[in-house]
Coordinates of C-alpha atoms in Angstrom, one line a residue:
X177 CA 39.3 -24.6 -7.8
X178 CA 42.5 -23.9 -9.9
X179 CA 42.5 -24.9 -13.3
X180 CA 44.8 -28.4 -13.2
X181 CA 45.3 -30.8 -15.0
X182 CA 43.2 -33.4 -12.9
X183 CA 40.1 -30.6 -13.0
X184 CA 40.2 -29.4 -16.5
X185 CA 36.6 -28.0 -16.4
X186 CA 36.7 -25.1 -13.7
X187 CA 39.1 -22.3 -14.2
X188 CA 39.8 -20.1 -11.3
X189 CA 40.6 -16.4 -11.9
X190 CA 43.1 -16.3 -9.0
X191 CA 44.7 -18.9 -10.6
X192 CA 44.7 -17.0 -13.6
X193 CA 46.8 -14.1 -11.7
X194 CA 43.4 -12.4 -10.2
X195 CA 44.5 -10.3 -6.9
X196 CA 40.7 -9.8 -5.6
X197 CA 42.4 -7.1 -3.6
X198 CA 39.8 -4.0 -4.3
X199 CA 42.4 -2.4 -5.9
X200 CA 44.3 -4.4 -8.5
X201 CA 43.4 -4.0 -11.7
X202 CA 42.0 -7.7 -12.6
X203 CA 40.6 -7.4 -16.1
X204 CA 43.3 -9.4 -17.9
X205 CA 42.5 -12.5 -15.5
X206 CA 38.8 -12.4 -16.6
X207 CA 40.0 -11.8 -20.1
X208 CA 42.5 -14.9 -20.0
X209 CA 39.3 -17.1 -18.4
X210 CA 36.8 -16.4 -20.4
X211 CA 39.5 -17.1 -23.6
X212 CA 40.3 -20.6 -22.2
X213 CA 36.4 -21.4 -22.2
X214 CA 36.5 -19.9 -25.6
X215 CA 39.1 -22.4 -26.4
X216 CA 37.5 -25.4 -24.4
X217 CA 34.7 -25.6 -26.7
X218 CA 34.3 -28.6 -28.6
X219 CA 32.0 -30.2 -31.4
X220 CA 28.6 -31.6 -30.3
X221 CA 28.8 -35.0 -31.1
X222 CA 25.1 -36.1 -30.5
X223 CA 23.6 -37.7 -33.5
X224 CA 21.3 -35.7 -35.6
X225 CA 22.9 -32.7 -33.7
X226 CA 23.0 -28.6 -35.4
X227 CA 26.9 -27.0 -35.5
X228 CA 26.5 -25.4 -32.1
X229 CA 29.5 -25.8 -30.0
X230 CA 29.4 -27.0 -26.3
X231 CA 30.9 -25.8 -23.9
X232 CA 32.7 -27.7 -20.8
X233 CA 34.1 -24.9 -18.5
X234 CA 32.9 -23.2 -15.5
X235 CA 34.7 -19.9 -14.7
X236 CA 34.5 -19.6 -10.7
X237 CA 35.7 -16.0 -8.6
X238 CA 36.5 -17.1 -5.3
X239 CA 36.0 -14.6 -2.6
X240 CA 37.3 -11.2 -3.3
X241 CA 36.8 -7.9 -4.5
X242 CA 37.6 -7.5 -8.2
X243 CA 38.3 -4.5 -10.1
X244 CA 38.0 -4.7 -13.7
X245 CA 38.4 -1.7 -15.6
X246 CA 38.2 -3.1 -19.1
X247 CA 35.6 -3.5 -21.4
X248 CA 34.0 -6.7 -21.9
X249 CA 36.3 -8.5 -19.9
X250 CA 34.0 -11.3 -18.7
X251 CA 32.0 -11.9 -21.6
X252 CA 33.5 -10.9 -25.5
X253 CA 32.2 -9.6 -28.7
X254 CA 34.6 -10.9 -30.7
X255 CA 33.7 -14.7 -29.7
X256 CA 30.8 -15.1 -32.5
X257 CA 30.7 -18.9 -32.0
X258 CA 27.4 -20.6 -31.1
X259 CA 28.3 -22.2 -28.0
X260 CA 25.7 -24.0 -25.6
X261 CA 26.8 -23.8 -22.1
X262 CA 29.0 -21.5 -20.1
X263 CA 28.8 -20.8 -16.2
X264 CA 30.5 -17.9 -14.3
X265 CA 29.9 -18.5 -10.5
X266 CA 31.6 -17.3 -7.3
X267 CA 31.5 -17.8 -3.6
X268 CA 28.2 -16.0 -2.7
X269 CA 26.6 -12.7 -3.3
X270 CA 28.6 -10.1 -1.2
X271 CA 31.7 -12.8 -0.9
X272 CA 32.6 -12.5 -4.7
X273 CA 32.0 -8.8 -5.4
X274 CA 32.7 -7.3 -9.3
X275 CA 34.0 -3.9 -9.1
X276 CA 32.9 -2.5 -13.0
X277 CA 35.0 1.0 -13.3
X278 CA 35.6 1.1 -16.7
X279 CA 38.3 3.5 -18.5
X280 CA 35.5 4.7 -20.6
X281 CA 31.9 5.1 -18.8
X282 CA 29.1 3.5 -21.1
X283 CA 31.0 0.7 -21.4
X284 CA 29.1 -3.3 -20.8
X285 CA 31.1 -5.9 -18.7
X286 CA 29.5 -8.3 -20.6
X287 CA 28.7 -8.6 -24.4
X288 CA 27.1 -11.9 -25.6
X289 CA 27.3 -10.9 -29.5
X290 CA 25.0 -14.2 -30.5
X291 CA 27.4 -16.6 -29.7
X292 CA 26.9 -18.5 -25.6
X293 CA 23.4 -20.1 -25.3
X294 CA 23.1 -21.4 -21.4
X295 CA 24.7 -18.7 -19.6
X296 CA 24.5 -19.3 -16.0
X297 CA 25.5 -16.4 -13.4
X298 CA 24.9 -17.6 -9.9
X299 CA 26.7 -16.2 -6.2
X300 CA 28.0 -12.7 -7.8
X301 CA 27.8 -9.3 -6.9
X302 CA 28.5 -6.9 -9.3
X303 CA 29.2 -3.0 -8.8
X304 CA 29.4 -0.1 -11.3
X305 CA 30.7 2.9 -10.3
X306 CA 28.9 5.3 -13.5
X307 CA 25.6 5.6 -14.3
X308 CA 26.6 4.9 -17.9
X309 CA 27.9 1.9 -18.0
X310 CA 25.9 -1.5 -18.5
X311 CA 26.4 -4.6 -17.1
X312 CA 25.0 -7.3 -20.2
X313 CA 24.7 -6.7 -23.4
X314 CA 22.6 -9.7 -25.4
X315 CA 22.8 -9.3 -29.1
X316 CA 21.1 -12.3 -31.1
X317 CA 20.0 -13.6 -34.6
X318 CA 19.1 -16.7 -33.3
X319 CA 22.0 -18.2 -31.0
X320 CA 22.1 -16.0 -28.1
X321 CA 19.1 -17.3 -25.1
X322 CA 18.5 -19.8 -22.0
X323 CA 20.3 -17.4 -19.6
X324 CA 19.8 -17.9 -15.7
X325 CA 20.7 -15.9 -13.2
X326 CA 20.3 -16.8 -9.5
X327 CA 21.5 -15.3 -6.3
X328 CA 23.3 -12.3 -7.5
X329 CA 23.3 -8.8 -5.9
X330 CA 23.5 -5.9 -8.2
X331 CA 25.1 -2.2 -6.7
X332 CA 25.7 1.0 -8.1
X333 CA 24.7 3.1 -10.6
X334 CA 23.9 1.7 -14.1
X335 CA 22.4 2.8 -17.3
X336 CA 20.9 -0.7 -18.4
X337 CA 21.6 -4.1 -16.7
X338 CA 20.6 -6.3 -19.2
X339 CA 19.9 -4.5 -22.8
X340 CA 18.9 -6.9 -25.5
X341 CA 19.1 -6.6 -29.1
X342 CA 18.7 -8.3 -32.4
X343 CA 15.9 -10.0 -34.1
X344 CA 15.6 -13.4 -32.8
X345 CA 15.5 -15.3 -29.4
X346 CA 17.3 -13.7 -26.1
X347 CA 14.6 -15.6 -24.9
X348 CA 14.0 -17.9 -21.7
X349 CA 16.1 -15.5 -19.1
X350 CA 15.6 -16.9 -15.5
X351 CA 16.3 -15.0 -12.3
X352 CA 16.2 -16.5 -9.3
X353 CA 16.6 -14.7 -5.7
X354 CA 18.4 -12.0 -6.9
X355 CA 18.3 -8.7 -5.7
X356 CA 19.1 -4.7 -7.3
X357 CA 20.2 -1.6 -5.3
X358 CA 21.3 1.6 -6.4
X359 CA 20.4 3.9 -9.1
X360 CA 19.5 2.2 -12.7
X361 CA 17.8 4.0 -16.1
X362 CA 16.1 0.5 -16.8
X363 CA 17.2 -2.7 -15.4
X364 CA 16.3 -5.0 -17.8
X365 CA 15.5 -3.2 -21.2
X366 CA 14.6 -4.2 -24.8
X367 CA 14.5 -1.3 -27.1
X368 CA 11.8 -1.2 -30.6
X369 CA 14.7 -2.1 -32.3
X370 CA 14.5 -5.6 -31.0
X371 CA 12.3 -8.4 -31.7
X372 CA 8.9 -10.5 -30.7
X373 CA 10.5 -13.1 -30.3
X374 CA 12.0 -12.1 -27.2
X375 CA 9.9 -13.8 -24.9
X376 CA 9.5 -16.1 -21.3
X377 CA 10.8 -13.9 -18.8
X378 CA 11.2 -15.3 -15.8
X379 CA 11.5 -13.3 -12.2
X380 CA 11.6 -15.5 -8.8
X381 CA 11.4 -13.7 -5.6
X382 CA 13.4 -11.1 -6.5
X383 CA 14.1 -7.9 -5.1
X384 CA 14.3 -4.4 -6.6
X385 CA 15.0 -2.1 -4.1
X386 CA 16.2 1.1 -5.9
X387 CA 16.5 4.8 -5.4
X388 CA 15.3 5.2 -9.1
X389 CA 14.7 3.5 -12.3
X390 CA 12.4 0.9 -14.0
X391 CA 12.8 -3.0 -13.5
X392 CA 11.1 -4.2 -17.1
X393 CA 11.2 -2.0 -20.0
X394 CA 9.8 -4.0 -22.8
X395 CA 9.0 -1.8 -26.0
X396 CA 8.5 -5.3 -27.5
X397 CA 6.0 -7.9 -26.8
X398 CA 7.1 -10.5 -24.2
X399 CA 5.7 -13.2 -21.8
X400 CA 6.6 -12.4 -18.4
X401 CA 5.7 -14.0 -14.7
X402 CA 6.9 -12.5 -11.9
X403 CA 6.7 -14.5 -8.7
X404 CA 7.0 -12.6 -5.1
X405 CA 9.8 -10.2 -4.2
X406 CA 9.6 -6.9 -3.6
X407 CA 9.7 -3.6 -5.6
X408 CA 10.3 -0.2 -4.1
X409 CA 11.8 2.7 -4.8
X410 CA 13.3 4.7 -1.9
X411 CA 13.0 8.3 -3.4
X412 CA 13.0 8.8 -6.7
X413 CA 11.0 7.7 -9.2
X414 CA 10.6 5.1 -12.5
X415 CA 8.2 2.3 -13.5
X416 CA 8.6 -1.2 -12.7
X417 CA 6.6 -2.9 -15.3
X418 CA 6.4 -1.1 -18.9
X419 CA 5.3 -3.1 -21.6
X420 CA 5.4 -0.7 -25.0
X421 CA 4.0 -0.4 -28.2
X422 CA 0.5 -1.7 -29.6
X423 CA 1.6 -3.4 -32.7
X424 CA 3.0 -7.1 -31.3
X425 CA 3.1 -10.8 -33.0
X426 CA 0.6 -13.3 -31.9
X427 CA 1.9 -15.4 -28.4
X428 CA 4.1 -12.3 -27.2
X429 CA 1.5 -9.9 -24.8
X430 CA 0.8 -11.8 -21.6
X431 CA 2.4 -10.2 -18.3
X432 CA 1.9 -12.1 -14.4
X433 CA 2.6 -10.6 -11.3
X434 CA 1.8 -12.8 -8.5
X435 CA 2.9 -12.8 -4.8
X436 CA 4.7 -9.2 -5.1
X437 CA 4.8 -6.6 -2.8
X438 CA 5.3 -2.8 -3.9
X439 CA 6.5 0.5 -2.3
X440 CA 6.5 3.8 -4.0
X441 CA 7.6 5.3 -1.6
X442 CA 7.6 8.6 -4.0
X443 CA 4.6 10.4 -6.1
X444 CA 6.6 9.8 -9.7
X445 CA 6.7 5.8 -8.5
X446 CA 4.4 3.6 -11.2
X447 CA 3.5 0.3 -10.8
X448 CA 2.8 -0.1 -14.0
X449 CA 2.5 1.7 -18.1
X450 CA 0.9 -0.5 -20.4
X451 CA 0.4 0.2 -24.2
X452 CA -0.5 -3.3 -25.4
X453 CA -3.4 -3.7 -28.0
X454 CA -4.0 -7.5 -27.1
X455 CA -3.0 -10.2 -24.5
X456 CA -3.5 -9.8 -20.9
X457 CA -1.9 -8.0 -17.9
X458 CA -2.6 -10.2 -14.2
X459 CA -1.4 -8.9 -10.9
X460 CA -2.1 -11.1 -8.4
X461 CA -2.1 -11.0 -4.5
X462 CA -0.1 -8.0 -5.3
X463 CA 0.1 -5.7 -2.0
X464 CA 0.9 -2.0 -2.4
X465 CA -0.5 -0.4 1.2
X466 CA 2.6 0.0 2.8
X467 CA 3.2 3.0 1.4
X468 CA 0.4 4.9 2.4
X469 CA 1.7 7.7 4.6
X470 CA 4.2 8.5 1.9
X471 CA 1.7 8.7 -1.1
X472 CA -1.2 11.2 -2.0
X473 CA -4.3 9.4 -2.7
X474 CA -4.1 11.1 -6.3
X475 CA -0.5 10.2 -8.0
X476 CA -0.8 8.0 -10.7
X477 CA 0.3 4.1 -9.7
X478 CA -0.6 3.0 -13.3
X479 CA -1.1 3.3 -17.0
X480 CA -3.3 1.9 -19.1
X481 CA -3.3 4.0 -23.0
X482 CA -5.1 2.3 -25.6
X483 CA -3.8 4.0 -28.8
X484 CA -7.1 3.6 -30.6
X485 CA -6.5 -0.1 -30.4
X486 CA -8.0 -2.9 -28.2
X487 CA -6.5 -2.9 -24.4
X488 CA -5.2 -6.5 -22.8
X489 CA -7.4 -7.9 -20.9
X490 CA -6.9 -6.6 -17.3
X491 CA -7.1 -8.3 -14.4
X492 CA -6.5 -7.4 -10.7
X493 CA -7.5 -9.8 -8.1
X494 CA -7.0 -10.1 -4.7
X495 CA -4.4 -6.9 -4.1
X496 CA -4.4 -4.0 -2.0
X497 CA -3.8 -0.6 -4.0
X498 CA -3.1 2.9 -3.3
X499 CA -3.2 6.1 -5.4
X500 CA -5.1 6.3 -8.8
X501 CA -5.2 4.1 -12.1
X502 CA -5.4 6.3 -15.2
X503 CA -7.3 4.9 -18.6
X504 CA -5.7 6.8 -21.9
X505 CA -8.2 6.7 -24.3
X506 CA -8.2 8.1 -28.1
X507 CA -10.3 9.6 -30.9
X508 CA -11.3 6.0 -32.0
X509 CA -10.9 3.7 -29.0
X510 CA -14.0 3.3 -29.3
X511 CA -14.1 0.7 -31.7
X512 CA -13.1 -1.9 -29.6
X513 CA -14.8 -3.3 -26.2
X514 CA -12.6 -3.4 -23.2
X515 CA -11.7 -6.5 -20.5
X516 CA -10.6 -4.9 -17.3
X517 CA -11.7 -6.5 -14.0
X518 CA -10.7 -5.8 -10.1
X519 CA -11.6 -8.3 -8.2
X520 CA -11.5 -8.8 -4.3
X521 CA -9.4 -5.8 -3.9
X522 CA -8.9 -3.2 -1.4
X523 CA -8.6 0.3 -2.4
X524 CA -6.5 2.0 1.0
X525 CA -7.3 5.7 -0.3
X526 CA -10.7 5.8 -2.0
X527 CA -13.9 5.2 -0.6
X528 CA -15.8 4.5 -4.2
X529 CA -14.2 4.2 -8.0
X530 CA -14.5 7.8 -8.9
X531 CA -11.2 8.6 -7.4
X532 CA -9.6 6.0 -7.9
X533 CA -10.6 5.5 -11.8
X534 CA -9.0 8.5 -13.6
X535 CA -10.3 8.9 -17.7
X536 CA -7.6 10.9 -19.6
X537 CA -8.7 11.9 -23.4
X538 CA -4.8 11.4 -24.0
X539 CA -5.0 13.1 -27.7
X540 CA -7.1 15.8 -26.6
X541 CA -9.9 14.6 -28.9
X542 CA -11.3 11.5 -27.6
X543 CA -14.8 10.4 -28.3
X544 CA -16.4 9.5 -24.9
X545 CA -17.4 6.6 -26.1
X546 CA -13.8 4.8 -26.2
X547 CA -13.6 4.9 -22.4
X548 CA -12.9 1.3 -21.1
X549 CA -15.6 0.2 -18.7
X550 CA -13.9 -1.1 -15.3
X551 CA -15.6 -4.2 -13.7
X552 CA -15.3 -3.8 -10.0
X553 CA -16.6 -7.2 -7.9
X554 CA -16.4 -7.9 -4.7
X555 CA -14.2 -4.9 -3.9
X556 CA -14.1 -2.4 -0.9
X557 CA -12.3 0.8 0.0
X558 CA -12.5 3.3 2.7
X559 CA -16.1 3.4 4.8
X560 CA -15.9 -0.5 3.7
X561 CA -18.4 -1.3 5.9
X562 CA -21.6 1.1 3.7
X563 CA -19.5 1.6 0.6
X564 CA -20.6 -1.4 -2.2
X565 CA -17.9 -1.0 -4.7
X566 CA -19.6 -3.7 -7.0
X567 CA -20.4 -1.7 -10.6
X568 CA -19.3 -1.5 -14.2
X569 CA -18.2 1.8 -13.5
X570 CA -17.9 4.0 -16.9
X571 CA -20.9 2.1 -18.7
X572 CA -22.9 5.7 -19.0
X573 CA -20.5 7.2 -21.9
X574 CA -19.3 3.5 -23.4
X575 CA -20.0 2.9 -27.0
X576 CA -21.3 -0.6 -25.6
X577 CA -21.0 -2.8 -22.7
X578 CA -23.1 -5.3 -20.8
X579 CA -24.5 -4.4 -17.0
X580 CA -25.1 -7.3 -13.9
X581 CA -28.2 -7.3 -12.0
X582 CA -27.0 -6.9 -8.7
X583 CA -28.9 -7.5 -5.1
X584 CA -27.5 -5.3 -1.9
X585 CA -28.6 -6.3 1.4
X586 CA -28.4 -4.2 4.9
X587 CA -28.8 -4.6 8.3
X588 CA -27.9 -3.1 11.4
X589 CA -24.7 -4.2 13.3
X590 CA -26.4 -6.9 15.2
X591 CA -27.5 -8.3 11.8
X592 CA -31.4 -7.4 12.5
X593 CA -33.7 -4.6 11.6
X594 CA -32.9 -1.1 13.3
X595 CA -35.3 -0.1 16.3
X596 CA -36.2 2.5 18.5
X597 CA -32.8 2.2 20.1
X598 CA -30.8 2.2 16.7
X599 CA -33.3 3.3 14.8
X600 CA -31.3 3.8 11.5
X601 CA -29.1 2.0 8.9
X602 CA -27.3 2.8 5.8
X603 CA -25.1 2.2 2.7
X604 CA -24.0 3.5 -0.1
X605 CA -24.4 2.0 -3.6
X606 CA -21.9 2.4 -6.4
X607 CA -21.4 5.4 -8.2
X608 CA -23.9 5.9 -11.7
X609 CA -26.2 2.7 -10.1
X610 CA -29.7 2.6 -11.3
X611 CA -32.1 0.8 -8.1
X612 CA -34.3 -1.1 -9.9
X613 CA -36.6 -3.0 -7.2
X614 CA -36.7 -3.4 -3.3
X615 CA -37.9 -6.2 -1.0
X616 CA -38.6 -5.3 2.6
X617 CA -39.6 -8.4 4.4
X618 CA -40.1 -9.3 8.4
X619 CA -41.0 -13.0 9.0
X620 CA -44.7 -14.0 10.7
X621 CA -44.8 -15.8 14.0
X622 CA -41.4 -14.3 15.5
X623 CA -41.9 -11.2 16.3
X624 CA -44.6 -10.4 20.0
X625 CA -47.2 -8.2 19.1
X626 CA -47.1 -4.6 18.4
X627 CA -49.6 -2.7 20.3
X628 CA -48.4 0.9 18.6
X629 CA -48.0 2.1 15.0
X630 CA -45.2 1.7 13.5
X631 CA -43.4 2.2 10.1
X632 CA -40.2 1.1 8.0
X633 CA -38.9 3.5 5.1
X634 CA -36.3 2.9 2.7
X635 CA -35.0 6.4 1.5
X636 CA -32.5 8.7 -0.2
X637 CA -30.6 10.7 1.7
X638 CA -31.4 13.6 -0.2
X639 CA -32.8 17.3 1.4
X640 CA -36.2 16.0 -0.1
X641 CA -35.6 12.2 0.1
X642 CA -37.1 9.6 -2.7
X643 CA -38.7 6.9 -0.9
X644 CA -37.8 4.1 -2.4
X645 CA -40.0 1.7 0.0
X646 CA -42.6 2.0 3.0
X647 CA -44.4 -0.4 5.0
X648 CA -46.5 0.4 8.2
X649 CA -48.6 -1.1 10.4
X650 CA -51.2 -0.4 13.8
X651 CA -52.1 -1.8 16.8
X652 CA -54.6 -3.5 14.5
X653 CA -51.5 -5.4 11.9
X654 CA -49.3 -6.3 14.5
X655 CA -45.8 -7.1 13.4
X656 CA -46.7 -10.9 14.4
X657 CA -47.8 -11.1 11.5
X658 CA -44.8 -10.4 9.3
X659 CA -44.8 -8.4 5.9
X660 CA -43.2 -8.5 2.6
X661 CA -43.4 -5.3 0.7
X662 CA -42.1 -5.4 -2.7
X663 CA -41.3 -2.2 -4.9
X664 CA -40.5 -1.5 -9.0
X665 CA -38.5 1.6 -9.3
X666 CA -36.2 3.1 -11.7
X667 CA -33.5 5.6 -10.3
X668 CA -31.0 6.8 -11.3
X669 CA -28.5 7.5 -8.6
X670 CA -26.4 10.2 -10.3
X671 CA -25.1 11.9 -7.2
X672 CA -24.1 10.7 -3.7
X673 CA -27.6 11.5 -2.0
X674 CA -29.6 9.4 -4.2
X675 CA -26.9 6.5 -3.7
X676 CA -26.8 6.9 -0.3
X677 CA -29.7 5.0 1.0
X678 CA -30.8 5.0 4.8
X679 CA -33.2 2.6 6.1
X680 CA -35.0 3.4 9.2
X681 CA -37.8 3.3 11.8
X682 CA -40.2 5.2 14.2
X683 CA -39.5 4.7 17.7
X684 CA -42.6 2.9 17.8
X685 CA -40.5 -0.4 16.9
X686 CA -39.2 -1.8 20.3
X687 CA -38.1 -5.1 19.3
X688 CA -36.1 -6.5 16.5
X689 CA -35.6 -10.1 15.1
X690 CA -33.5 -12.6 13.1
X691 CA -34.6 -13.1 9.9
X692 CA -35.5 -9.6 8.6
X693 CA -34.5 -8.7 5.0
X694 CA -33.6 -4.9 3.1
X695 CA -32.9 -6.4 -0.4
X696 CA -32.1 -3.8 -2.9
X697 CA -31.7 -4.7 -6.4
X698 CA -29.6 -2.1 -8.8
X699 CA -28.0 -2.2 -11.9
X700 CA -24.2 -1.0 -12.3

């Protein structure tokens, strides 16, 4: 792909004296290349079109390792020229391999100062060899933006990978299957100096496997989806997702994770530190168990600090989690009702929301009342099979929030009634529930009849049990003829032996049928 005159449009850096030797000193061949597509820009001739420049050449790095040890050599600050269209691809990520080993650490490879709009980086890998240096630097006022990025592989140690700046667009950034090793400060990172309207994000089964460092850094608002890949980090520690600040325009707080799978492999590893007043934060299908053995049930996996402002809405739905979520509350979050929601989750380390909910008074003077109230549904943990994790767990100290009417129903493990062979069952209701009712029913005609007396109690499993329900009979009311026994109650199950309910028999009951029902009705 040499730069001739019957292929004006692709410039090879070989051609352009590039030795791709892993020693040679290459930076003036990027310089020259990234010149002549300076140069090769020409005037957009479409009617009705704005004074941006388009460009018309792709820079391609054949095979080869290339050291560049100057500055900017790929992309240039001093090219200030709105130009739409630039591509810099090689042969395939670890065939074309950029050795960054700048003169002076802290240096960027690339600076885009507001001037190429549909940057395309595809089939590169890219090394730095100081934990200063970065690889892009974005700076825009409302030219720089539509950059993609597919099938790269990033190695080394770097400060900040892509650092974005300005106060308008370096927007609509697309990765696709790319992947990032190594050590990094924050791989993709827009400071407060930047802007809101530095939004649309988009990550597609990627990869961030790294020893430490944080993948997103947003202390701006930003609409982000990321779509499968994994995130781990092998031993140190970092945050993948931070999304900064509480004081955002309108359109620039929603964040997506869908499909991903997580290792923290260390106790300083967080999936996830959110300050946002507004907007909403989705993981989805988000699997974080593999980690287990490596992590204590009690280090913090994510963040949640509502700076006496509103929180997102919050919404986890069908993941697997480990270690604890923390909720930062202040002296007057409570003015504002919460949205946060787990639904159909598994909780590998905790076996009810008390340990896995942490409330943290994060000014050292919060009013009670500004804890967020965490809707749990259709969740389990550990003990899965007794353990209902269904609640609005925090609703006792919330300024305000609204409480479901909930129905529990247990049976033995062969889905029947327990009997003198099994002659007890149990379960444990959510943490703070208040039972309300209970219906114990047995079906007439099913059962033979019962010549002996015998008795079913629904209890506490307290050292003086509260008995929340109790239906006998004789040889005189034979379970033939069914029952239906049907109890009003308010308790208040404020420790674990009043929520731990046990239903039982006498060993007088020597048969058991389909049909039976324990129906406990509680409010949580």
């Amino acid at each position: 792909m040499a730069l001739t005159a019957n292929d004006p449009n692709v410039i090879n850096v070989k051609a352009l004296g590039a030795k791709g030797d892993g020693s040679t000193d290459d930076s003036l061949a990027f310089q020259n290349a990234i010149a002549a597509a300076e140069s090769a820009a020409r005037r957009n001739v479409a009617p009705g079109s704005d004074s941006n420049q388009l460009g018309t050449v792709t820079i391609y790095v054949p095979a080869g390792s290339y050291v560049i040890k100057s500055a900017e050599a790929m992309i240039r600050s001093s090219y200030t020229t709105r130009t739409l269209g630039l591509q810099i691809v090689g042969a395939g990520a670890g065939m074309t391999q950029i050795l960054f080993q700048p003169k002076t650490p802290g240096s960027y490879l690339m600076y885009n100062k507001d001037a190429w709009l549909f940057l395309h980086l595809a089939d590169l890998t890219f090394d730095s060899n100081n934990s200063k240096n970065g690889l892009m630097r974005s700076y825009s006022t409302g030219g720089a933006q539509k950059y993609s990025v597919e099938r790269c592989l990033f190695t080394g140690s770097w400060n900040y990978a892509f650092y974005l700046e300005g106060n308008n667009t370096n927007s609509e950034f697309t990765f696709y299957d790319c992947t990032w090793v190594g050590s990094y400060n924050k791989m993709f990172y827009v400071p407060a100096s930047g802007s809101d309207q530095f939004v649309n994000y988009n990550f597609i089964s990627c990869n961030f496997e790294v020893s430490q460092g944080d993948f997103l850094s947003l202390e701006k608002g930003g609409c982000v989806s990321v779509y499968g890949g994994s995130f781990i980090h092998t031993s140190g520690g970092g945050t993948f997702f931070r999304l900064l600040g509480n004081t955002h325009a309108y359109g620039t707080e929603r964040f997506l994770c869908v499909g991903a799978r997580i290792e923290h492999r260390s106790s300083t590893s967080v999936l996830v530190e959110c300050e946002w007043a507004n907007g909403s934060v989705t993981f989805l299908n988000v699997d974080a168990s593999s980690s287990i053995p490596a992590r204590s049930s009690t280090s913090i996996a994510a963040i949640f600090r509502s700076g006496n402002v509103p929180l997102p809405i919050i919404k986890f739905d069908n993941c697997r989690l480990l270690g604890a979520h923390q909720y930062q509350y202040y002296v007057n979050s409570w003015n504002e009702l919460s949205n946060i929601r787990y639904e159909n989750c598994t909780f590998e380390q905790h076996a009810d929301p008390s340990t896995f909910i942490s409330f943290t008074a994060a000014d050292g003077n919060g009013n009670k009342g500004g804890q967020p109230v965490i809707h749990f549904t259709n969740c389990r943990g550990t003990n899965g099979h007794t353990n209902l994790w269904d609640c609005s767990y925090g609703y006792g100290t919330s300024l305000l929030t609204t409480l479901s009417l909930r129905t529990a129903s247990i049976k033995s493990v062969n889905g029947k009634f327990p009997y003198k062979n099994n002659t007890s069952i149990g379960c444990t209701l959510p943490i703070n529930a208040i039972i309300t009712g209970v219906k114990l029913y047995w079906p007439t005609k099913v059962a033979t009849s019962q010549s002996k007396t015998w008795t079913f109690t629904l209890r506490t499993s307290e050292s003086s049990p509260t008995v929340l329900a109790s239906v006998s009979g004789s040889n005189k009311t034979s379970l033939a003829d069914g029952f239906l026994k049907e109890v009003s109650t308010f308790l208040v199950c404020d420790n674990i032996n009043k929520r731990s309910l046990i239903l039982e028999c006498n060993a007088a009951v020597d048969q058991t049928i389909d049909g039976c029902l324990c129906l406990i009705e509680y409010l949580a």
